[in-house]
Short mmCIF file of C-alpha atoms in Angstrom, two decimals:
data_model
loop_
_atom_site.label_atom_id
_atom_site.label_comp_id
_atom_site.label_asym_id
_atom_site.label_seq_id
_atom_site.Cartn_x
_atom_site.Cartn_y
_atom_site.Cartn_z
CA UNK P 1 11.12 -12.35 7.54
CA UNK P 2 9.54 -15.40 5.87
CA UNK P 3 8.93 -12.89 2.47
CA UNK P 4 12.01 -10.68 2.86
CA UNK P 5 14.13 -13.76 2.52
CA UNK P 6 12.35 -14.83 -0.50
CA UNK P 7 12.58 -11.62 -2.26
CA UNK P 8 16.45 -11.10 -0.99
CA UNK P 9 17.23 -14.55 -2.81
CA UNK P 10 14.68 -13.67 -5.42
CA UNK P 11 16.90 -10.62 -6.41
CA UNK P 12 19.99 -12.29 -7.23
CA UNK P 13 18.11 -14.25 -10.37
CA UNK P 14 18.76 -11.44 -13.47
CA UNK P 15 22.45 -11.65 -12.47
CA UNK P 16 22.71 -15.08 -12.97
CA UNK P 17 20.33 -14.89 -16.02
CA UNK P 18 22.59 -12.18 -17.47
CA UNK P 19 25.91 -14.87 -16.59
CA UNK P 20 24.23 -17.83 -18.51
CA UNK P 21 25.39 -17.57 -21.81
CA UNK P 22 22.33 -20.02 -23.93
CA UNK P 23 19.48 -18.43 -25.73
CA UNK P 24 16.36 -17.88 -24.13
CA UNK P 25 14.50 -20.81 -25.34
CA UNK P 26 17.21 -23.11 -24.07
CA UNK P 27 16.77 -21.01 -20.79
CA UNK P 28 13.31 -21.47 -19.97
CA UNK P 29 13.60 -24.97 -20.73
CA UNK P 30 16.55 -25.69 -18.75
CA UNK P 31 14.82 -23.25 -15.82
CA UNK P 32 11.75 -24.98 -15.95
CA UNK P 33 13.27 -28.76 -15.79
CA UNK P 34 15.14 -27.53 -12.71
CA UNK P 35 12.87 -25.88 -10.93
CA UNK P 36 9.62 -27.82 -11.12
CA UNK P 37 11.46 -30.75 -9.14
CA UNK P 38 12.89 -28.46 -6.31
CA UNK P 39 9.23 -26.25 -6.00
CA UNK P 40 7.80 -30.08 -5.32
CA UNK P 41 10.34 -30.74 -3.02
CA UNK P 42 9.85 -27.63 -1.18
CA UNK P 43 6.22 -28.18 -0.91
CA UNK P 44 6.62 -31.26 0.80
CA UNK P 45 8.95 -29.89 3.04
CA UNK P 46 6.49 -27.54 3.92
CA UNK P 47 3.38 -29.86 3.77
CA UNK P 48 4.87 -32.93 5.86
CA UNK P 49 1.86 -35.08 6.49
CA UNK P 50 -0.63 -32.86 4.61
CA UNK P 51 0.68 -32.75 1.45
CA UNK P 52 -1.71 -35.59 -0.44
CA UNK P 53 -4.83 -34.14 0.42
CA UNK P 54 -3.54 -29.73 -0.85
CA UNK P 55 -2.33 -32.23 -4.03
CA UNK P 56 -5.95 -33.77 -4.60
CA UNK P 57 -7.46 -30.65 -3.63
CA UNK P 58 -5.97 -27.80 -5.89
CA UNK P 59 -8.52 -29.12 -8.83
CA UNK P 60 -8.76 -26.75 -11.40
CA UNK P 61 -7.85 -23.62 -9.82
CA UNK P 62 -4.56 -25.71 -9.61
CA UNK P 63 -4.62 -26.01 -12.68
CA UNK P 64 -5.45 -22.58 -14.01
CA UNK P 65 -2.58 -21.30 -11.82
CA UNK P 66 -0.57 -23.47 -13.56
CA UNK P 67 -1.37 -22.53 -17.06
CA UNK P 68 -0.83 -18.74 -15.88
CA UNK P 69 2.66 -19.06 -14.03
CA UNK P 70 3.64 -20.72 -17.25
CA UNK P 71 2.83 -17.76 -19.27
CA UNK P 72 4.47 -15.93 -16.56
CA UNK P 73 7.33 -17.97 -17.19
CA UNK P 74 7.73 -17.80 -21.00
CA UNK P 75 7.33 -13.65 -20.53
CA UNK P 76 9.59 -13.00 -18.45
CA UNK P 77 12.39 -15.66 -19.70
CA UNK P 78 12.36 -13.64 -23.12
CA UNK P 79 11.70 -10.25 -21.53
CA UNK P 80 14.86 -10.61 -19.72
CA UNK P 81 16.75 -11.79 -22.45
CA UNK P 82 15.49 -8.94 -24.56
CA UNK P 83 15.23 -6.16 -22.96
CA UNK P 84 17.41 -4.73 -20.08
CA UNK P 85 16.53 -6.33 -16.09
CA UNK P 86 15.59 -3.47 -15.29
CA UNK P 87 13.45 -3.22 -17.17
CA UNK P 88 11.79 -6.30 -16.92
CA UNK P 89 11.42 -5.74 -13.03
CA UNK P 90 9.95 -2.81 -13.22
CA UNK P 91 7.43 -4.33 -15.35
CA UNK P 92 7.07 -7.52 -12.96
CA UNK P 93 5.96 -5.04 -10.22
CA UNK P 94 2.73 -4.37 -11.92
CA UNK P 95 1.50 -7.41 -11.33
CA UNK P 96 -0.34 -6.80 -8.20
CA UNK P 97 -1.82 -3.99 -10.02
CA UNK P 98 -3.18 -5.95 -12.43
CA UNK P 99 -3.84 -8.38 -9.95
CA UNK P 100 -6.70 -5.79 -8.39
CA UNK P 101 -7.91 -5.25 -12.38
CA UNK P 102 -8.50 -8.87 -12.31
CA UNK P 103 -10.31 -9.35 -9.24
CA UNK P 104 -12.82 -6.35 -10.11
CA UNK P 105 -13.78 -7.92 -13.12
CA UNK P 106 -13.59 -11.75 -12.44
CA UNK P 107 -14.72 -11.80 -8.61
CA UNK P 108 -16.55 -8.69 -8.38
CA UNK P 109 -14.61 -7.55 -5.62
CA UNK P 110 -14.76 -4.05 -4.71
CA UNK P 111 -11.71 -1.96 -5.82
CA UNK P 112 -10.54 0.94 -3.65
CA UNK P 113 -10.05 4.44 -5.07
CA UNK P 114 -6.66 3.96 -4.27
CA UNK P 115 -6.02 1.25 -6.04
CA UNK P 116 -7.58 3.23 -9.27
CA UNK P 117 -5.37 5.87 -8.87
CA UNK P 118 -2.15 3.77 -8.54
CA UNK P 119 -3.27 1.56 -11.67
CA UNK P 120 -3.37 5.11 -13.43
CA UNK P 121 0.39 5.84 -12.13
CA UNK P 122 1.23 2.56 -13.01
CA UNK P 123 -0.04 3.39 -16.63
CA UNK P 124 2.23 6.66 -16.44
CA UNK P 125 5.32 4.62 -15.63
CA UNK P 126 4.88 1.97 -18.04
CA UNK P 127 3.98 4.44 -20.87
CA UNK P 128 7.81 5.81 -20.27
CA UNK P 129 9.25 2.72 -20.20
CA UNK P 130 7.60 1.94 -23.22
CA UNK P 131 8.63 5.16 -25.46
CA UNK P 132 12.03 4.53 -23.59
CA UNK P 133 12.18 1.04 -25.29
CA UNK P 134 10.80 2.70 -28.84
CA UNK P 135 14.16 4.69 -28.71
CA UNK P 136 16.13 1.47 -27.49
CA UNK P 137 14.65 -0.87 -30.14
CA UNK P 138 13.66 -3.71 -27.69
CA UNK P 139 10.30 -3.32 -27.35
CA UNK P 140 9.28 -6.63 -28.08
CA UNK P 141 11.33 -7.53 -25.06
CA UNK P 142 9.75 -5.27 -22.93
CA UNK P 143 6.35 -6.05 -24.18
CA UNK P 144 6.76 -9.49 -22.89
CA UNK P 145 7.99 -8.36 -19.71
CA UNK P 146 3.83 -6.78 -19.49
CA UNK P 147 2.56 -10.60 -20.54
CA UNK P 148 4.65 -11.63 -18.20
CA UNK P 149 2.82 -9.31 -15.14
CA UNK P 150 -0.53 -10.15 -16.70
CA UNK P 151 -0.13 -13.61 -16.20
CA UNK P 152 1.33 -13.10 -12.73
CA UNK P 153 -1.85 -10.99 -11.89
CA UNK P 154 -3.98 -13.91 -13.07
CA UNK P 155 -2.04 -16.29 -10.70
CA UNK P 156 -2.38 -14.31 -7.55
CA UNK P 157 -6.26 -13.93 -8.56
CA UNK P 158 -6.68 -17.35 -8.43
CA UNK P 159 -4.29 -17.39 -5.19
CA UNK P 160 -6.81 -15.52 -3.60
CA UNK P 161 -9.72 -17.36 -4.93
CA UNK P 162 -8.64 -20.45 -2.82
CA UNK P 163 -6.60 -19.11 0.38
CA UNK P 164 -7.06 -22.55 2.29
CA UNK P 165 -5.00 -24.35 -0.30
CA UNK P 166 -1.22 -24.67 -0.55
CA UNK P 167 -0.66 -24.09 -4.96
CA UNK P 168 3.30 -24.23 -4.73
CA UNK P 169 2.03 -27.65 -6.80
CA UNK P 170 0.91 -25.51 -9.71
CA UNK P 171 3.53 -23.41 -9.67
CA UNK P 172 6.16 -25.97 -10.03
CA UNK P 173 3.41 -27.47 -13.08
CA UNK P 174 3.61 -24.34 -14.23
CA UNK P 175 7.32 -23.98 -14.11
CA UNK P 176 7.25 -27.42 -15.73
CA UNK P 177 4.33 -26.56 -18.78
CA UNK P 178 6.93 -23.25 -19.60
CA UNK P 179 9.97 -25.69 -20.26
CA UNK P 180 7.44 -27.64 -22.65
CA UNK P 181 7.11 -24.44 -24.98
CA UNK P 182 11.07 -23.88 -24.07
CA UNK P 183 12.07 -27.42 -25.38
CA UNK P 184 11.31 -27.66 -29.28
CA UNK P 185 13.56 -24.98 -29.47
CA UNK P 186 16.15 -25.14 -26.91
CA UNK P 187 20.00 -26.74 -27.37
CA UNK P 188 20.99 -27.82 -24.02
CA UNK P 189 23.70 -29.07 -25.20
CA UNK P 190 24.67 -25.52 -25.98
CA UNK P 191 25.84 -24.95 -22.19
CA UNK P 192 28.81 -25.08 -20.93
CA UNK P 193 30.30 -26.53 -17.72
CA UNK P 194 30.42 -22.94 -16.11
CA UNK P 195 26.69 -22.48 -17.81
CA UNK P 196 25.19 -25.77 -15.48
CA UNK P 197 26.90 -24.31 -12.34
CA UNK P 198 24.86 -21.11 -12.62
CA UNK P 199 21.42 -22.66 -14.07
CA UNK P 200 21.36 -25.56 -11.01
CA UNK P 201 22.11 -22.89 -8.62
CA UNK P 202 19.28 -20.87 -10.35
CA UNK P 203 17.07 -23.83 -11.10
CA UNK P 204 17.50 -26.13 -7.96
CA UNK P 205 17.79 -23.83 -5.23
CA UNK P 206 16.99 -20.11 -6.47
CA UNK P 207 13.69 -20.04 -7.93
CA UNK P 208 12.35 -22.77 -5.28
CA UNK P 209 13.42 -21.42 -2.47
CA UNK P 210 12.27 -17.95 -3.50
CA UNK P 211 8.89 -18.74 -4.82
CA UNK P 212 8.34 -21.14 -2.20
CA UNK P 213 9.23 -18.52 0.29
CA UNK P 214 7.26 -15.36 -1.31
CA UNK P 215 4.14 -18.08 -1.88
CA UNK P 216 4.13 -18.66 1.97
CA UNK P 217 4.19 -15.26 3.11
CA UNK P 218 0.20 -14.05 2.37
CA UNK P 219 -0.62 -16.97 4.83
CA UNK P 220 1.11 -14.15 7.37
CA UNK P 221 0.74 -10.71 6.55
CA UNK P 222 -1.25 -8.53 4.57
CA UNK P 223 -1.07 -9.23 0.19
CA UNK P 224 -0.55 -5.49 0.46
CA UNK P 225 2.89 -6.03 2.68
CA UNK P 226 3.73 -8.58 0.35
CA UNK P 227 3.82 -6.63 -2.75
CA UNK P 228 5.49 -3.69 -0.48
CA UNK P 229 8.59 -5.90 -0.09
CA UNK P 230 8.60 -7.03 -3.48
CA UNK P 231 9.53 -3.75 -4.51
CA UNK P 232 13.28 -4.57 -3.23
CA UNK P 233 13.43 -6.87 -5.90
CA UNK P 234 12.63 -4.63 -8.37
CA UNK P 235 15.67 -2.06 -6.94
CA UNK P 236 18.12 -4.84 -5.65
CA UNK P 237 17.77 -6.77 -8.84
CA UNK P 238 18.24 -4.24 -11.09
CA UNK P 239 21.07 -2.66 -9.04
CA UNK P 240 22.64 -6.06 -8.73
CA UNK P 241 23.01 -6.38 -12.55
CA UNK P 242 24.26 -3.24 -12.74
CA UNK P 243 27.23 -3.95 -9.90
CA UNK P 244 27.74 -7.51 -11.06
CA UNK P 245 27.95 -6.91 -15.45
CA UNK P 246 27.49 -3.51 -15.69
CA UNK P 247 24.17 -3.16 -17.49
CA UNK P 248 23.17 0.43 -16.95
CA UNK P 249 19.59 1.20 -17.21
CA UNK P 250 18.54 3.95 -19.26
CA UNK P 251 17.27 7.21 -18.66
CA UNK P 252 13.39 6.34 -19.51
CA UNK P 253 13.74 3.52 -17.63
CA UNK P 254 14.81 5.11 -14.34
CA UNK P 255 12.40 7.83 -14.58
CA UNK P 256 9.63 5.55 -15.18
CA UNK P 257 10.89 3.46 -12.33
CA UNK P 258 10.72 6.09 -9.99
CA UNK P 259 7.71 6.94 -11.01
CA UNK P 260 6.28 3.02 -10.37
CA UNK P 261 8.53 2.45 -7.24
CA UNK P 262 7.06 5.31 -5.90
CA UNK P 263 2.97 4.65 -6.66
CA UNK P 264 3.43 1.34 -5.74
CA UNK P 265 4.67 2.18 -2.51
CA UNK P 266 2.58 4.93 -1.71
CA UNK P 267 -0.32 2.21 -2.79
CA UNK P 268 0.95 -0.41 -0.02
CA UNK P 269 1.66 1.78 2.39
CA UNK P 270 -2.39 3.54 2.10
CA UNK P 271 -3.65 -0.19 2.11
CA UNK P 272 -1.97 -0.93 5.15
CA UNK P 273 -2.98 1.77 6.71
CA UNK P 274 -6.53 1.27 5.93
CA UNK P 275 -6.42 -2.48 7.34
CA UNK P 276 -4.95 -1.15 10.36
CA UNK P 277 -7.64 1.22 10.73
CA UNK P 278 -10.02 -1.36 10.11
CA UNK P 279 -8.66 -3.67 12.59
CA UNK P 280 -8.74 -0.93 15.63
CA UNK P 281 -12.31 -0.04 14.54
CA UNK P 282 -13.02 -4.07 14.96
CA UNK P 283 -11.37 -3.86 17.98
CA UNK P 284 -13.25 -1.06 19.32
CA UNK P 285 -16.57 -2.83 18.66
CA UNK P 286 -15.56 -6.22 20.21
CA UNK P 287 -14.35 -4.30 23.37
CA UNK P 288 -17.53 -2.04 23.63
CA UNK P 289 -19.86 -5.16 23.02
CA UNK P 290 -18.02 -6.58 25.79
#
C-alpha cells in the first residue's frame, strides 16, 4: 500500500509538468528548490528520534546517490519537456534494468538469466522508441529520458549497497544539486501566479511525498514488487496526460511500450516467483531440521 500510494501520486507529475508553462531550466530549478526542503521534512517525519545518526551515517554512498538522482533529475526535467510523457516514462521504467547491469558489473552480483533476457527486450522496446523519435524529431529529448534511467539505475545500486540506511537525505541533495545546474539558466520570474500553484503542489507535496513513499517501500517487499508497481506509473502517467491535455502518444511509442510494459512485467512477476520458491524451499529445510 505504502508503494502503490507513492506511485498513484507519482503519476499525476507529467500532467502538471505539461500545465507549467516556464522552460525547462526554470523547471528543474524551481522543482529542485521545492522539493529538497519537503524530501527533508519527510525524512524526519519518518526518522523521529533517529534521524541524526542515518544523517551522519549516509557518508559517501550518500553522497554518490546524490550526485546520481541529480543527473536523474536534469534527464528527465528536459526529457519531459522535449519529448512526449510518454515517452519519457517508458524510458524511466528501464531503470531497474539497468539497475541489474550495474550491480553485475560494480558488485559482482550474480545476474539471473531472466534478467538477461528482459534487458534484451528492454533493448527491443527502446530501439522503437528511438526510430519512433527519429521520425518525430525529438530525439534529443528522448535521449535524455535514457540518462535519466541510467542515473536512476546508479541510485538504486547504491540503494542496495547500504540497505540499513535511510538516503531520502541524498535524494532531497540530489533534488537540490539538479536546481544548481537549473539556476544559471532559469527565469523564475517567468511564472505566473497560476504557474506557482501547480509547481508548490508539484514541488512541496508531489515529488516528496512520492519519492519518500516509493523510497520506503524496499524496506517491505521484494525490489522486484517494487519495480512491478512502478509500471502503473508508466501507464497512468502517460494516460493521464493524454485525458488531462490531450497529448497522444505515437504509434512507435505505444508499440514499444507494449513491448517494455510487457518484459518488465513478465520480469517481476518470474522474480517473484523465484523468491517465493526460495522462501518455501527455506522453509522446508528449517522445518525438516526441526
Amino acid at each position: 500500500m505504502i508503494t502503490t500510494v507513492g506511485v498513484l501520486i507519482l503519476s499525476g507529475e507529467g500532467v502538471l509538468i505539461r500545465l507549467i508553462e516556464v522552460d525547462s531550466w526554470t523547471l528543474l530549478f524551481l522543482r529542485g528548490v521545492l522539493a529538497a526542503p519537503g524530501l527533508f521534512v519527510f525524512f524526519l517525519v519518518m526518522e523521529r528520534r533517529g534521524w541524526w545518526d542515518q544523517l551522519r551515517s549516509m557518508g559517501m554512498a550518500g553522497l554518490l546517490a546524490a550526485v546520481l538522482f541529480a543527473i536523474d533529475n536534469v534527464g528527465f526535467i528536459y526529457s519531459i519537456t522535449h519529448t512526449s510523457v510518454a515517452n519519457t516514462f517508458l524510458l524511466i521504467s528501464l531503470s531497474p534494468l539497468f539497475a541489474a547491469l550495474f550491480t553485475r558489473m560494480v558488485l559482482r552480483e550474480t545476474v539471473p538469466r531472466r534478467t538477461w533476457l528482459a534487458i534484451a527486450g528492454g533493448a527491443v522496446a527502446t530501439s522503437i522508441i528511438m526510430l519512433g523519435s527519429l521520425v518525430e524529431g525529438d530525439l534529443p529529448g528522448t535521449l535524455a529520458g535514457l540518462v535519466a534511467a541510467v542515473a536512476l539505475g546508479g541510485t538504486l545500486v547504491v540503494l542496495r549497497a547500504r540497505p540499513h540506511l535511510n538516503l531520502i537525505p541524498a535524494v532531497a541533495l540530489g533534488s537540490a544539486l539538479g536546481a544548481l545546474v537549473g539556476l544559471p539558466a532559469s527565469s523564475p520570474s517567468s511564472a505566473s501566479p497560476q504557474d506557482w500553484v501547480y509547481l508548490i503542489a508539484l514541488g512541496l507535496f508531489l515529488v516528496p511525498v512520492a519519492f519518500g513513499l516509493i523510497a520506503t517501500g524496499p524496506r517491505y517487499i521484494p525490489a522486484a514488487e517494487v519495480a512491478l508497481l512502478l509500471l502503473l506509473e508508466t501507464v497512468l502517467g502517460a494516460f493521464a496526460v493524454w485525458v488531462a491535455v490531450g497529448e497522444v502518444p505515437s504509434m512507435a511509442t505505444v508499440v514499444g511500450g507494449v513491448v517494455l510494459i510487457g518484459v518488465l512485467a513478465a520480469h517481476s512477476i518470474s522474480t517473484l516467483r523465484s523468491l517465493g520458491r526460495a522462501a518455501g524451499h527455506t522453509d522446508r529445510e528449517v522445518h525438516d531440521s526441526g
